[in-house]
Amino acid sequence: MATDLIRLGVVLAWGFVLLVPMLGARLGFDTFAFEWTRIWKVMGVLAVGGLLVVAQRAVSARRPDRAHAQHRSRVHVPAAWGWAALGVVAVVFPWFADNYARDVAINVLVYVTLGLGLNVVVGLAGLLDLGYIAFYAVGAYTYALLNTHFQIPFWLALPIGCVVSAGAGAVIGYPTLKMRGDYLAIVTLGFGEIIRLVLNNWDAVTEGPNGILGIKAPGIYYPVFGEGAVTFVHFYLKSLLWLYFVALAIAVVTVVGVHRLDRSRVGRAWISIREDETAAELTGIPTLKVKLLAYMLGAVFAGLAGAFFAAKVRYVNPSSFVFIESALVLCIVVLGGMGSIPGIILGAAAIIVLPEVFRGLELYRMLAFGGAMTVMMVFRPEGLIPAGRRKRELRGEAAAEGDAGA
Amino acid sequence: MPELNLTDIGIRFGGLRAVDGLSFALEPGEILGLIGPNGAGKTTVFNLITGVYRPHGGAITYDGRALHRLLPHQIVAAGVVRTFQNIRLFKAMTVLENVLAGRHCRTRVGVVGALLRTAAQRREERESAERAGEVLSFLGLYHKRDEIAGNLPYGLQRRLEIARALATEPRTLLLDEPAAGMNPQESRELMDLIRSILDRGINVLLVEHDMKVVMGLCHRVVVLESGRKIAEGEPAEIQRHPEVIRAYLGTGGRGARTQVAGP
């Protein structure tokens, strides 16, 4: 607890240094004033919030190690209930929400899909990818082009988009296979920008910065029974309510898919590469092939999300696929907890919803958001809901230290 | 058990001939010791056999195949696997998952099978878990299977490395200083373990500094100094071999005195 208080002090001091010039300074034409009251108000809120976090941690740390031993049973039973509750909320929610809330929720679901896809690359295989949004763009443009030029419907374009994205993943991944760490990050950053610049400049196909208009929403056929015959009526899922359910379906497919991959032969190979690539190769794992698979699978999920995005907005242009989007998805993965599916769902919700919540703060919205992220990383470096493996590793060592000290 | 043959192997790092004109064979059913002072090139030999380095000359054959043309993971699939001098486990994975990672080269089902969770995938996972369980039992680690590998005590981490290697179903096992950091009791247990590995039909190439282990276990010993073979023979011969005594203890003359790393 003492170390927590010290860390809180450091955070507050840091926040103070950051906030003083931004909140306090009032520059007139030839005057310079300082508004201390604003600063103290904000610092007060931060301090109270921080103390609550520290108190909560102190209470949970006070519980003896028996809690640690029970941990597994405690997590396992409610996990199913938690998922069930989340499912019920996800299905019921849009019926009671207004369109604004639905739109935010759809965004959350899209970023859940993106976060889980990037999690395959970053969280499982340990390859830092800063250009991930490129595959989202590939998915979006694939559907946009197929739909506007060939009238291919959404549900057929979805698998095609996945295949094209996976191909892009393989093409972009291939030259980076022998790189590690910083170099890999820089090259993926470059490839992400290349894809965006191609979209921006390849006027003949992509319409350049004007983007592609006139994309159709996802459609369904539903049966109508009447006069002894069944006819099928085509219906476009244009309303946010129906689009929400399409996004939910895609997110659920992604959750199930990533969960299954995580507990599979290939998933273990990815994690072993993250842990020690050389040892993995010398244990019989074809590391280059398995890394390429990680890129391709990550790209598949981004392709799903991208195709949906194009179908929802019914318009794509390159400015939706800038670097900050890649950074945002990476934030979701790191904030939520690398390798943790519930963590990434929560991370996506936090990253998308928090800026909306902070809208009241107007100009300081992004500052508050950035501050929240920083505090989060200081106090919970393993993420909101850490992956089981990772948590046991980090906490296990902490517990061992605690025993030695007691 | 196949024969592992090194013929006139050499590798240079810059101007340094780390291994130079080295030839020896690991015979079926034998434990062969590879010893030498620090820097003699023992671990480099392991890296050459397992494909980490490519030799600049010579050939490594195994069961009639040219190992020096294969990638490291293909060499594991061919039946040659190693452990590491400084333990290199997948620390965040559980003990069982580490061993399952070793099963990768003996299993097939890929991404599509995993996504759809096909019957074949479920069968393979079940079989793999069974095989991994057998290996863990053999090494006395079964009760630790759900622990995080990085949290195991040092001695068990060494055992887990051997378990992961055995999970690849090798026919030849290369052990790089397995007794390092072990007390006499643990070393004796290790010797029993290596003998029972041999009984399973796996021949062993052993790099080790602990002379009790080398002399008590190995059928033959190859001695390296500065990348060259200076002696080869049964343990008793090696212990009396004048070149070996000179290399380890230094008998003066022509700068040999600088080599004082001994048993």
PDB file of C-alpha atoms in Angstrom, chain A residues 257-353:
ATOM      1  CA  GLY A 257     -12.866 -17.851 -33.304  1.00  0.00           C
ATOM      2  CA  VAL A 258     -10.109 -16.186 -31.286  1.00  0.00           C
ATOM      3  CA  HIS A 259     -10.992 -18.233 -28.221  1.00  0.00           C
ATOM      4  CA  ARG A 260     -10.689 -21.443 -30.222  1.00  0.00           C
ATOM      5  CA  LEU A 261      -7.441 -20.351 -31.832  1.00  0.00           C
ATOM      6  CA  ASP A 262      -5.998 -19.445 -28.430  1.00  0.00           C
ATOM      7  CA  ARG A 263      -6.551 -23.010 -27.196  1.00  0.00           C
ATOM      8  CA  SER A 264      -5.288 -24.809 -30.257  1.00  0.00           C
ATOM      9  CA  ARG A 265      -2.081 -26.218 -31.616  1.00  0.00           C
ATOM     10  CA  VAL A 266      -1.489 -23.075 -33.685  1.00  0.00           C
ATOM     11  CA  GLY A 267      -2.370 -20.810 -30.753  1.00  0.00           C
ATOM     12  CA  ARG A 268       0.210 -22.513 -28.553  1.00  0.00           C
ATOM     13  CA  ALA A 269       2.750 -22.145 -31.350  1.00  0.00           C
ATOM     14  CA  TRP A 270       2.007 -18.386 -31.490  1.00  0.00           C
ATOM     15  CA  ILE A 271       2.449 -17.994 -27.751  1.00  0.00           C
ATOM     16  CA  SER A 272       5.667 -19.998 -27.782  1.00  0.00           C
ATOM     17  CA  ILE A 273       7.027 -17.631 -30.459  1.00  0.00           C
ATOM     18  CA  ARG A 274       6.079 -14.665 -28.299  1.00  0.00           C
ATOM     19  CA  GLU A 275       7.885 -16.258 -25.370  1.00  0.00           C
ATOM     20  CA  ASP A 276      11.085 -17.341 -27.130  1.00  0.00           C
ATOM     21  CA  GLU A 277      11.239 -17.504 -30.897  1.00  0.00           C
ATOM     22  CA  THR A 278      14.569 -19.321 -31.086  1.00  0.00           C
ATOM     23  CA  ALA A 279      13.520 -21.958 -28.586  1.00  0.00           C
ATOM     24  CA  ALA A 280      10.241 -22.395 -30.479  1.00  0.00           C
ATOM     25  CA  GLU A 281      12.049 -23.048 -33.765  1.00  0.00           C
ATOM     26  CA  LEU A 282      14.390 -25.498 -31.999  1.00  0.00           C
ATOM     27  CA  THR A 283      11.389 -27.278 -30.494  1.00  0.00           C
ATOM     28  CA  GLY A 284      10.117 -28.070 -33.964  1.00  0.00           C
ATOM     29  CA  ILE A 285       7.775 -25.155 -34.592  1.00  0.00           C
ATOM     30  CA  PRO A 286       8.096 -23.718 -38.117  1.00  0.00           C
ATOM     31  CA  THR A 287       8.250 -20.152 -36.847  1.00  0.00           C
ATOM     32  CA  LEU A 288       8.155 -18.319 -40.171  1.00  0.00           C
ATOM     33  CA  LYS A 289       5.068 -20.172 -41.352  1.00  0.00           C
ATOM     34  CA  VAL A 290       3.317 -19.817 -38.020  1.00  0.00           C
ATOM     35  CA  LYS A 291       4.056 -16.072 -37.878  1.00  0.00           C
ATOM     36  CA  LEU A 292       2.686 -15.657 -41.387  1.00  0.00           C
ATOM     37  CA  LEU A 293      -0.463 -17.465 -40.223  1.00  0.00           C
ATOM     38  CA  ALA A 294      -0.785 -14.974 -37.364  1.00  0.00           C
ATOM     39  CA  TYR A 295      -0.697 -12.052 -39.795  1.00  0.00           C
ATOM     40  CA  MET A 296      -3.229 -13.724 -42.051  1.00  0.00           C
ATOM     41  CA  LEU A 297      -5.649 -14.605 -39.266  1.00  0.00           C
ATOM     42  CA  GLY A 298      -5.354 -11.150 -37.733  1.00  0.00           C
ATOM     43  CA  ALA A 299      -6.091  -9.662 -41.147  1.00  0.00           C
ATOM     44  CA  VAL A 300      -9.155 -11.899 -41.606  1.00  0.00           C
ATOM     45  CA  PHE A 301     -10.859 -10.404 -38.551  1.00  0.00           C
ATOM     46  CA  ALA A 302      -9.920  -6.880 -39.611  1.00  0.00           C
ATOM     47  CA  GLY A 303     -11.379  -7.686 -43.042  1.00  0.00           C
ATOM     48  CA  LEU A 304     -14.664  -8.741 -41.443  1.00  0.00           C
ATOM     49  CA  ALA A 305     -14.808  -5.501 -39.493  1.00  0.00           C
ATOM     50  CA  GLY A 306     -13.858  -3.460 -42.543  1.00  0.00           C
ATOM     51  CA  ALA A 307     -16.534  -4.954 -44.775  1.00  0.00           C
ATOM     52  CA  PHE A 308     -19.085  -4.247 -42.091  1.00  0.00           C
ATOM     53  CA  PHE A 309     -17.841  -0.679 -41.716  1.00  0.00           C
ATOM     54  CA  ALA A 310     -18.269  -0.058 -45.464  1.00  0.00           C
ATOM     55  CA  ALA A 311     -21.754  -1.578 -45.363  1.00  0.00           C
ATOM     56  CA  LYS A 312     -22.762   0.513 -42.370  1.00  0.00           C
ATOM     57  CA  VAL A 313     -21.498   3.902 -43.516  1.00  0.00           C
ATOM     58  CA  ARG A 314     -22.199   3.034 -47.189  1.00  0.00           C
ATOM     59  CA  TYR A 315     -19.254   5.200 -48.102  1.00  0.00           C
ATOM     60  CA  VAL A 316     -15.509   4.652 -47.770  1.00  0.00           C
ATOM     61  CA  ASN A 317     -12.616   7.015 -48.178  1.00  0.00           C
ATOM     62  CA  PRO A 318      -8.964   6.765 -47.162  1.00  0.00           C
ATOM     63  CA  SER A 319      -9.207   9.190 -44.263  1.00  0.00           C
ATOM     64  CA  SER A 320     -10.938   6.504 -42.174  1.00  0.00           C
ATOM     65  CA  PHE A 321      -7.748   4.430 -42.164  1.00  0.00           C
ATOM     66  CA  VAL A 322      -5.110   6.738 -40.741  1.00  0.00           C
ATOM     67  CA  PHE A 323      -2.355   5.743 -38.337  1.00  0.00           C
ATOM     68  CA  ILE A 324      -4.224   6.955 -35.260  1.00  0.00           C
ATOM     69  CA  GLU A 325      -6.759   4.177 -35.875  1.00  0.00           C
ATOM     70  CA  SER A 326      -4.012   1.560 -35.695  1.00  0.00           C
ATOM     71  CA  ALA A 327      -2.775   3.177 -32.506  1.00  0.00           C
ATOM     72  CA  LEU A 328      -6.290   3.140 -31.061  1.00  0.00           C
ATOM     73  CA  VAL A 329      -6.710  -0.579 -31.726  1.00  0.00           C
ATOM     74  CA  LEU A 330      -3.306  -1.244 -30.188  1.00  0.00           C
ATOM     75  CA  CYS A 331      -4.398   0.774 -27.138  1.00  0.00           C
ATOM     76  CA  ILE A 332      -7.474  -1.445 -26.834  1.00  0.00           C
ATOM     77  CA  VAL A 333      -5.316  -4.566 -26.813  1.00  0.00           C
ATOM     78  CA  VAL A 334      -2.769  -3.232 -24.322  1.00  0.00           C
ATOM     79  CA  LEU A 335      -5.310  -1.498 -22.085  1.00  0.00           C
ATOM     80  CA  GLY A 336      -7.636  -4.487 -22.014  1.00  0.00           C
ATOM     81  CA  GLY A 337      -4.905  -7.012 -21.384  1.00  0.00           C
ATOM     82  CA  MET A 338      -2.853  -8.696 -24.063  1.00  0.00           C
ATOM     83  CA  GLY A 339      -4.156 -12.139 -24.897  1.00  0.00           C
ATOM     84  CA  SER A 340      -7.310 -11.698 -22.803  1.00  0.00           C
ATOM     85  CA  ILE A 341     -10.640 -11.832 -24.645  1.00  0.00           C
ATOM     86  CA  PRO A 342     -12.822 -10.305 -21.887  1.00  0.00           C
ATOM     87  CA  GLY A 343     -10.104  -7.715 -21.321  1.00  0.00           C
ATOM     88  CA  ILE A 344     -10.161  -6.620 -24.935  1.00  0.00           C
ATOM     89  CA  ILE A 345     -13.957  -6.407 -24.971  1.00  0.00           C
ATOM     90  CA  LEU A 346     -13.786  -4.152 -21.921  1.00  0.00           C
ATOM     91  CA  GLY A 347     -10.848  -2.253 -23.423  1.00  0.00           C
ATOM     92  CA  ALA A 348     -12.788  -1.560 -26.626  1.00  0.00           C
ATOM     93  CA  ALA A 349     -15.767  -0.379 -24.600  1.00  0.00           C
ATOM     94  CA  ALA A 350     -13.542   1.911 -22.529  1.00  0.00           C
ATOM     95  CA  ILE A 351     -11.646   3.373 -25.476  1.00  0.00           C
ATOM     96  CA  ILE A 352     -14.794   4.071 -27.511  1.00  0.00           C
ATOM     97  CA  VAL A 353     -17.165   5.052 -24.713  1.00  0.00           C
TER      98      VAL A 353
END
